[in-house]
């Protein structure tokens, strides 16, 4: 590796132990250099464009945001940076968001160390690690959003996001923290969602949302 340019990587994960483990794993490969790290989405959004890494390895969920949001913000500033979303959650909504944000890869945290090193190399070389079939499915959803659920057509984009969090079982307070809203604002959104869907209780909305937002609930989807 003498004389060869190393792959410059930035790490974002809210757990310091995880960051230390990732740093040790990647730097042991010999051709990768970790040039920066942080545990918050806000800090990463500011630092990544300034440091200009080849690859940003971004945790899917953070206390103050998400890797997908960071990816979107960073690529808006510098489209040359490649983003690899590292997540514990394997679901279509998260993958959909990652693809729409321009991520080059989406890998689960259960990935083997050697596979993660390979993923970073692939992404740095300009390859996408997202299965073309999944990308096609996402593009189909963009072209034909009604495929998801006509029942939800009356809801705004913000209400759909909130409904997805209700389906995950989050409380109003948790939703407020996740979406950076006041708890009272969340209550108003919930009331609006229930009214539009013709429901009385948020538990009903959660059940409906889990069916409508889950592609597996649609045999033809």
Short mmCIF file of the C-alpha atoms (twelve columns), coordinates in Angstrom:
data_MODEL
# 
_entry.id   MODEL 
# 
loop_
_atom_site.group_PDB 
_atom_site.id 
_atom_site.type_symbol 
_atom_site.label_atom_id 
_atom_site.label_alt_id 
_atom_site.label_comp_id 
_atom_site.label_asym_id 
_atom_site.label_seq_id 
_atom_site.Cartn_x 
_atom_site.Cartn_y 
_atom_site.Cartn_z 
_atom_site.pdbx_PDB_model_num 
ATOM 1   C CA . UNK A 1   0.000   0.000  0.000   1 
ATOM 2   C CA . UNK A 2   3.066   2.295  0.017   1 
ATOM 3   C CA . UNK A 3   2.482   5.420  -2.063  1 
ATOM 4   C CA . UNK A 4   -1.200  4.607  -2.670  1 
ATOM 5   C CA . UNK A 5   -3.791  7.129  -1.574  1 
ATOM 6   C CA . UNK A 6   -5.815  5.865  1.369   1 
ATOM 7   C CA . UNK A 7   -9.603  5.899  1.428   1 
ATOM 8   C CA . UNK A 8   -10.606 8.747  3.753   1 
ATOM 9   C CA . UNK A 9   -13.564 7.845  5.974   1 
ATOM 10  C CA . UNK A 10  -15.758 9.785  8.418   1 
ATOM 11  C CA . UNK A 11  -17.682 7.886  11.122  1 
ATOM 12  C CA . UNK A 12  -21.030 8.919  12.610  1 
ATOM 13  C CA . UNK A 13  -22.455 6.845  15.472  1 
ATOM 14  C CA . UNK A 14  -23.816 8.006  18.821  1 
ATOM 15  C CA . UNK A 15  -22.032 5.191  20.688  1 
ATOM 16  C CA . UNK A 16  -18.346 5.902  21.296  1 
ATOM 17  C CA . UNK A 17  -17.544 2.198  21.722  1 
ATOM 18  C CA . UNK A 18  -19.046 1.453  18.310  1 
ATOM 19  C CA . UNK A 19  -17.009 4.264  16.724  1 
ATOM 20  C CA . UNK A 20  -13.807 2.965  18.330  1 
ATOM 21  C CA . UNK A 21  -14.543 -0.537 17.048  1 
ATOM 22  C CA . UNK A 22  -15.282 0.718  13.534  1 
ATOM 23  C CA . UNK A 23  -12.148 2.878  13.508  1 
ATOM 24  C CA . UNK A 24  -9.947  -0.054 14.613  1 
ATOM 25  C CA . UNK A 25  -11.570 -2.394 12.077  1 
ATOM 26  C CA . UNK A 26  -11.262 -0.019 9.128   1 
ATOM 27  C CA . UNK A 27  -7.759  1.240  9.879   1 
ATOM 28  C CA . UNK A 28  -6.487  -2.325 10.352  1 
ATOM 29  C CA . UNK A 29  -7.312  -2.898 6.662   1 
ATOM 30  C CA . UNK A 30  -4.287  -0.754 5.750   1 
ATOM 31  C CA . UNK A 31  -5.839  1.210  2.883   1 
ATOM 32  C CA . UNK A 32  -8.413  3.137  4.952   1 
ATOM 33  C CA . UNK A 33  -7.870  6.213  7.122   1 
ATOM 34  C CA . UNK A 34  -10.524 7.533  9.526   1 
ATOM 35  C CA . UNK A 35  -10.209 11.329 9.312   1 
ATOM 36  C CA . UNK A 36  -13.033 12.315 11.648  1 
ATOM 37  C CA . UNK A 37  -15.917 11.096 13.750  1 
ATOM 38  C CA . UNK A 38  -18.868 12.364 15.771  1 
ATOM 39  C CA . UNK A 39  -21.828 11.159 17.778  1 
ATOM 40  C CA . UNK A 40  -24.367 13.748 16.667  1 
ATOM 41  C CA . UNK A 41  -26.148 14.412 13.377  1 
ATOM 42  C CA . UNK A 42  -25.785 18.191 13.740  1 
ATOM 43  C CA . UNK A 43  -22.012 17.999 14.223  1 
ATOM 44  C CA . UNK A 44  -21.584 15.525 11.372  1 
ATOM 45  C CA . UNK A 45  -23.630 17.674 8.978   1 
ATOM 46  C CA . UNK A 46  -21.242 20.574 9.613   1 
ATOM 47  C CA . UNK A 47  -17.958 18.649 9.700   1 
ATOM 48  C CA . UNK A 48  -18.314 16.149 6.826   1 
ATOM 49  C CA . UNK A 49  -18.418 18.734 3.975   1 
ATOM 50  C CA . UNK A 50  -15.478 20.575 5.590   1 
ATOM 51  C CA . UNK A 51  -13.326 17.429 5.869   1 
ATOM 52  C CA . UNK A 52  -14.396 16.035 2.467   1 
ATOM 53  C CA . UNK A 53  -13.986 12.304 3.184   1 
ATOM 54  C CA . UNK A 54  -14.283 9.799  0.349   1 
ATOM 55  C CA . UNK A 55  -16.877 7.832  2.335   1 
ATOM 56  C CA . UNK A 56  -19.125 8.823  5.257   1 
ATOM 57  C CA . UNK A 57  -20.303 5.828  7.319   1 
ATOM 58  C CA . UNK A 58  -23.543 7.041  8.904   1 
ATOM 59  C CA . UNK A 59  -25.545 5.454  11.713  1 
ATOM 60  C CA . UNK A 60  -29.196 5.059  10.714  1 
ATOM 61  C CA . UNK A 61  -30.716 6.491  13.894  1 
ATOM 62  C CA . UNK A 62  -29.301 9.128  16.220  1 
ATOM 63  C CA . UNK A 63  -30.670 11.054 19.202  1 
ATOM 64  C CA . UNK A 64  -30.749 14.286 17.185  1 
ATOM 65  C CA . UNK A 65  -31.645 13.012 13.734  1 
ATOM 66  C CA . UNK A 66  -30.765 10.227 11.306  1 
ATOM 67  C CA . UNK A 67  -27.980 9.148  8.996   1 
ATOM 68  C CA . UNK A 68  -30.356 9.588  6.065   1 
ATOM 69  C CA . UNK A 69  -30.950 13.258 6.962   1 
ATOM 70  C CA . UNK A 70  -27.193 13.797 7.317   1 
ATOM 71  C CA . UNK A 71  -26.650 12.081 3.954   1 
ATOM 72  C CA . UNK A 72  -29.191 14.344 2.249   1 
ATOM 73  C CA . UNK A 73  -27.705 17.521 3.783   1 
ATOM 74  C CA . UNK A 74  -24.097 16.567 3.049   1 
ATOM 75  C CA . UNK A 75  -24.750 15.567 -0.580  1 
ATOM 76  C CA . UNK A 76  -26.583 18.856 -1.150  1 
ATOM 77  C CA . UNK A 77  -23.290 20.597 -0.295  1 
ATOM 78  C CA . UNK A 78  -20.848 18.121 -1.882  1 
ATOM 79  C CA . UNK A 79  -22.258 15.474 -4.216  1 
ATOM 80  C CA . UNK A 80  -18.831 13.834 -4.485  1 
ATOM 81  C CA . UNK A 81  -18.965 12.363 -0.976  1 
ATOM 82  C CA . UNK A 82  -20.224 8.755  -0.869  1 
ATOM 83  C CA . UNK A 83  -22.538 7.805  1.979   1 
ATOM 84  C CA . UNK A 84  -22.877 4.353  3.523   1 
ATOM 85  C CA . UNK A 85  -25.848 4.005  5.898   1 
ATOM 86  C CA . UNK A 86  -25.109 1.536  8.714   1 
ATOM 87  C CA . UNK A 87  -28.313 0.513  10.457  1 
ATOM 88  C CA . UNK A 88  -29.904 -2.002 12.810  1 
ATOM 89  C CA . UNK A 89  -33.234 -1.706 11.010  1 
ATOM 90  C CA . UNK A 90  -34.026 -3.696 7.895   1 
ATOM 91  C CA . UNK A 91  -37.205 -2.168 6.522   1 
ATOM 92  C CA . UNK A 92  -38.424 -0.782 3.222   1 
ATOM 93  C CA . UNK A 93  -39.213 2.684  4.569   1 
ATOM 94  C CA . UNK A 94  -35.646 3.223  5.796   1 
ATOM 95  C CA . UNK A 95  -34.223 1.828  2.552   1 
ATOM 96  C CA . UNK A 96  -36.594 4.023  0.536   1 
ATOM 97  C CA . UNK A 97  -35.405 7.089  2.479   1 
ATOM 98  C CA . UNK A 98  -31.739 6.120  2.017   1 
ATOM 99  C CA . UNK A 99  -32.085 5.705  -1.754  1 
ATOM 100 C CA . UNK A 100 -34.000 8.989  -2.065  1 
ATOM 101 C CA . UNK A 101 -31.279 10.756 -0.055  1 
ATOM 102 C CA . UNK A 102 -28.643 9.533  -2.516  1 
ATOM 103 C CA . UNK A 103 -26.866 6.979  -0.301  1 
ATOM 104 C CA . UNK A 104 -24.441 4.671  -2.125  1 
ATOM 105 C CA . UNK A 105 -24.949 1.805  0.294   1 
ATOM 106 C CA . UNK A 106 -27.237 0.541  3.022   1 
ATOM 107 C CA . UNK A 107 -25.842 -2.198 5.269   1 
ATOM 108 C CA . UNK A 108 -27.013 -3.812 8.480   1 
ATOM 109 C CA . UNK A 109 -24.917 -3.613 11.645  1 
ATOM 110 C CA . UNK A 110 -24.792 -7.422 11.763  1 
ATOM 111 C CA . UNK A 111 -22.457 -7.279 8.741   1 
ATOM 112 C CA . UNK A 112 -19.127 -9.107 9.147   1 
ATOM 113 C CA . UNK A 113 -16.092 -6.888 9.653   1 
ATOM 114 C CA . UNK A 114 -14.439 -8.009 6.442   1 
ATOM 115 C CA . UNK A 115 -17.666 -7.336 4.524   1 
ATOM 116 C CA . UNK A 116 -17.881 -3.803 5.930   1 
ATOM 117 C CA . UNK A 117 -14.312 -3.088 4.830   1 
ATOM 118 C CA . UNK A 118 -15.266 -4.401 1.389   1 
ATOM 119 C CA . UNK A 119 -18.383 -2.220 1.386   1 
ATOM 120 C CA . UNK A 120 -16.343 0.912  2.133   1 
ATOM 121 C CA . UNK A 121 -13.901 0.038  -0.689  1 
ATOM 122 C CA . UNK A 122 -16.736 -0.592 -3.149  1 
ATOM 123 C CA . UNK A 123 -18.512 2.655  -2.321  1 
ATOM 124 C CA . UNK A 124 -15.233 4.617  -2.465  1 
ATOM 125 C CA . UNK A 125 -14.657 3.176  -5.957  1 
ATOM 126 C CA . UNK A 126 -17.978 4.620  -7.101  1 
ATOM 127 C CA . UNK A 127 -20.102 1.469  -6.933  1 
ATOM 128 C CA . UNK A 128 -23.565 1.237  -5.391  1 
ATOM 129 C CA . UNK A 129 -24.240 -1.456 -2.819  1 
ATOM 130 C CA . UNK A 130 -27.989 -1.098 -3.085  1 
ATOM 131 C CA . UNK A 131 -29.620 -3.958 -4.968  1 
ATOM 132 C CA . UNK A 132 -30.857 -2.665 -8.376  1 
ATOM 133 C CA . UNK A 133 -34.147 -4.542 -7.840  1 
ATOM 134 C CA . UNK A 134 -34.753 -2.572 -4.630  1 
ATOM 135 C CA . UNK A 135 -33.899 0.678  -6.385  1 
ATOM 136 C CA . UNK A 136 -36.391 -0.211 -9.120  1 
ATOM 137 C CA . UNK A 137 -39.087 -0.833 -6.502  1 
ATOM 138 C CA . UNK A 138 -38.394 2.548  -4.919  1 
ATOM 139 C CA . UNK A 139 -38.498 4.327  -8.272  1 
ATOM 140 C CA . UNK A 140 -41.839 2.653  -8.963  1 
ATOM 141 C CA . UNK A 141 -43.143 4.083  -5.693  1 
ATOM 142 C CA . UNK A 142 -41.952 7.555  -6.699  1 
ATOM 143 C CA . UNK A 143 -43.583 7.315  -10.131 1 
ATOM 144 C CA . UNK A 144 -46.788 5.834  -8.774  1 
ATOM 145 C CA . UNK A 145 -47.199 6.823  -5.111  1 
ATOM 146 C CA . UNK A 146 -50.809 5.611  -5.046  1 
ATOM 147 C CA . UNK A 147 -49.461 2.044  -5.173  1 
ATOM 148 C CA . UNK A 148 -48.646 2.428  -1.476  1 
ATOM 149 C CA . UNK A 149 -52.114 3.165  -0.110  1 
ATOM 150 C CA . UNK A 150 -54.924 5.291  -1.554  1 
ATOM 151 C CA . UNK A 151 -56.419 5.532  1.964   1 
ATOM 152 C CA . UNK A 152 -53.495 7.769  2.956   1 
ATOM 153 C CA . UNK A 153 -53.820 10.148 -0.006  1 
ATOM 154 C CA . UNK A 154 -55.417 12.861 2.155   1 
ATOM 155 C CA . UNK A 155 -52.431 13.040 4.495   1 
ATOM 156 C CA . UNK A 156 -49.592 15.528 4.044   1 
ATOM 157 C CA . UNK A 157 -45.984 14.313 3.827   1 
ATOM 158 C CA . UNK A 158 -45.410 15.441 7.424   1 
ATOM 159 C CA . UNK A 159 -48.523 13.570 8.596   1 
ATOM 160 C CA . UNK A 160 -47.369 10.417 6.799   1 
ATOM 161 C CA . UNK A 161 -44.000 10.609 8.587   1 
ATOM 162 C CA . UNK A 162 -45.783 11.056 11.909  1 
ATOM 163 C CA . UNK A 163 -48.158 8.186  11.163  1 
ATOM 164 C CA . UNK A 164 -45.187 5.883  10.483  1 
ATOM 165 C CA . UNK A 165 -43.802 6.742  13.930  1 
ATOM 166 C CA . UNK A 166 -47.196 6.065  15.528  1 
ATOM 167 C CA . UNK A 167 -47.110 2.655  13.830  1 
ATOM 168 C CA . UNK A 168 -43.726 2.029  15.483  1 
ATOM 169 C CA . UNK A 169 -45.426 2.524  18.860  1 
ATOM 170 C CA . UNK A 170 -43.816 5.860  19.682  1 
ATOM 171 C CA . UNK A 171 -45.449 8.208  22.207  1 
ATOM 172 C CA . UNK A 172 -46.228 11.843 21.373  1 
ATOM 173 C CA . UNK A 173 -43.166 12.910 23.354  1 
ATOM 174 C CA . UNK A 174 -40.878 10.487 21.479  1 
ATOM 175 C CA . UNK A 175 -42.335 11.630 18.152  1 
ATOM 176 C CA . UNK A 176 -41.817 15.269 19.161  1 
ATOM 177 C CA . UNK A 177 -38.142 14.560 19.895  1 
ATOM 178 C CA . UNK A 178 -37.645 12.568 16.690  1 
ATOM 179 C CA . UNK A 179 -39.259 15.211 14.450  1 
ATOM 180 C CA . UNK A 180 -38.062 18.294 16.362  1 
ATOM 181 C CA . UNK A 181 -41.623 19.436 17.085  1 
ATOM 182 C CA . UNK A 182 -43.393 20.660 20.214  1 
ATOM 183 C CA . UNK A 183 -45.449 17.940 21.911  1 
ATOM 184 C CA . UNK A 184 -48.576 20.100 21.485  1 
ATOM 185 C CA . UNK A 185 -47.893 20.291 17.733  1 
ATOM 186 C CA . UNK A 186 -47.666 16.495 17.591  1 
ATOM 187 C CA . UNK A 187 -51.034 16.216 19.397  1 
ATOM 188 C CA . UNK A 188 -52.576 18.529 16.802  1 
ATOM 189 C CA . UNK A 189 -51.104 16.420 13.990  1 
ATOM 190 C CA . UNK A 190 -52.454 13.221 15.568  1 
ATOM 191 C CA . UNK A 191 -55.939 14.777 15.837  1 
ATOM 192 C CA . UNK A 192 -55.757 15.836 12.181  1 
ATOM 193 C CA . UNK A 193 -54.619 12.353 11.081  1 
ATOM 194 C CA . UNK A 194 -57.427 10.636 13.010  1 
ATOM 195 C CA . UNK A 195 -59.996 13.032 11.551  1 
ATOM 196 C CA . UNK A 196 -58.776 12.501 7.976   1 
ATOM 197 C CA . UNK A 197 -58.747 8.711  8.388   1 
ATOM 198 C CA . UNK A 198 -62.129 8.696  10.123  1 
ATOM 199 C CA . UNK A 199 -60.718 7.064  13.265  1 
ATOM 200 C CA . UNK A 200 -61.204 7.771  16.971  1 
ATOM 201 C CA . UNK A 201 -58.080 6.368  18.642  1 
ATOM 202 C CA . UNK A 202 -54.371 6.420  17.829  1 
ATOM 203 C CA . UNK A 203 -54.220 2.638  18.368  1 
ATOM 204 C CA . UNK A 204 -56.569 2.272  15.399  1 
ATOM 205 C CA . UNK A 205 -54.292 4.550  13.377  1 
ATOM 206 C CA . UNK A 206 -51.257 2.473  14.381  1 
ATOM 207 C CA . UNK A 207 -52.918 -0.762 13.220  1 
ATOM 208 C CA . UNK A 208 -54.071 0.814  9.954   1 
ATOM 209 C CA . UNK A 209 -50.659 2.370  9.324   1 
ATOM 210 C CA . UNK A 210 -48.769 -0.856 9.961   1 
ATOM 211 C CA . UNK A 211 -50.919 -2.520 7.275   1 
ATOM 212 C CA . UNK A 212 -50.836 0.318  4.754   1 
ATOM 213 C CA . UNK A 213 -47.181 1.279  5.163   1 
ATOM 214 C CA . UNK A 214 -45.971 -2.329 5.045   1 
ATOM 215 C CA . UNK A 215 -45.440 -3.460 1.437   1 
ATOM 216 C CA . UNK A 216 -45.803 -7.096 2.493   1 
ATOM 217 C CA . UNK A 217 -49.434 -6.325 3.326   1 
ATOM 218 C CA . UNK A 218 -50.002 -5.800 -0.423  1 
ATOM 219 C CA . UNK A 219 -49.606 -9.091 -2.296  1 
ATOM 220 C CA . UNK A 220 -49.227 -7.210 -5.609  1 
ATOM 221 C CA . UNK A 221 -46.840 -4.528 -4.320  1 
# 
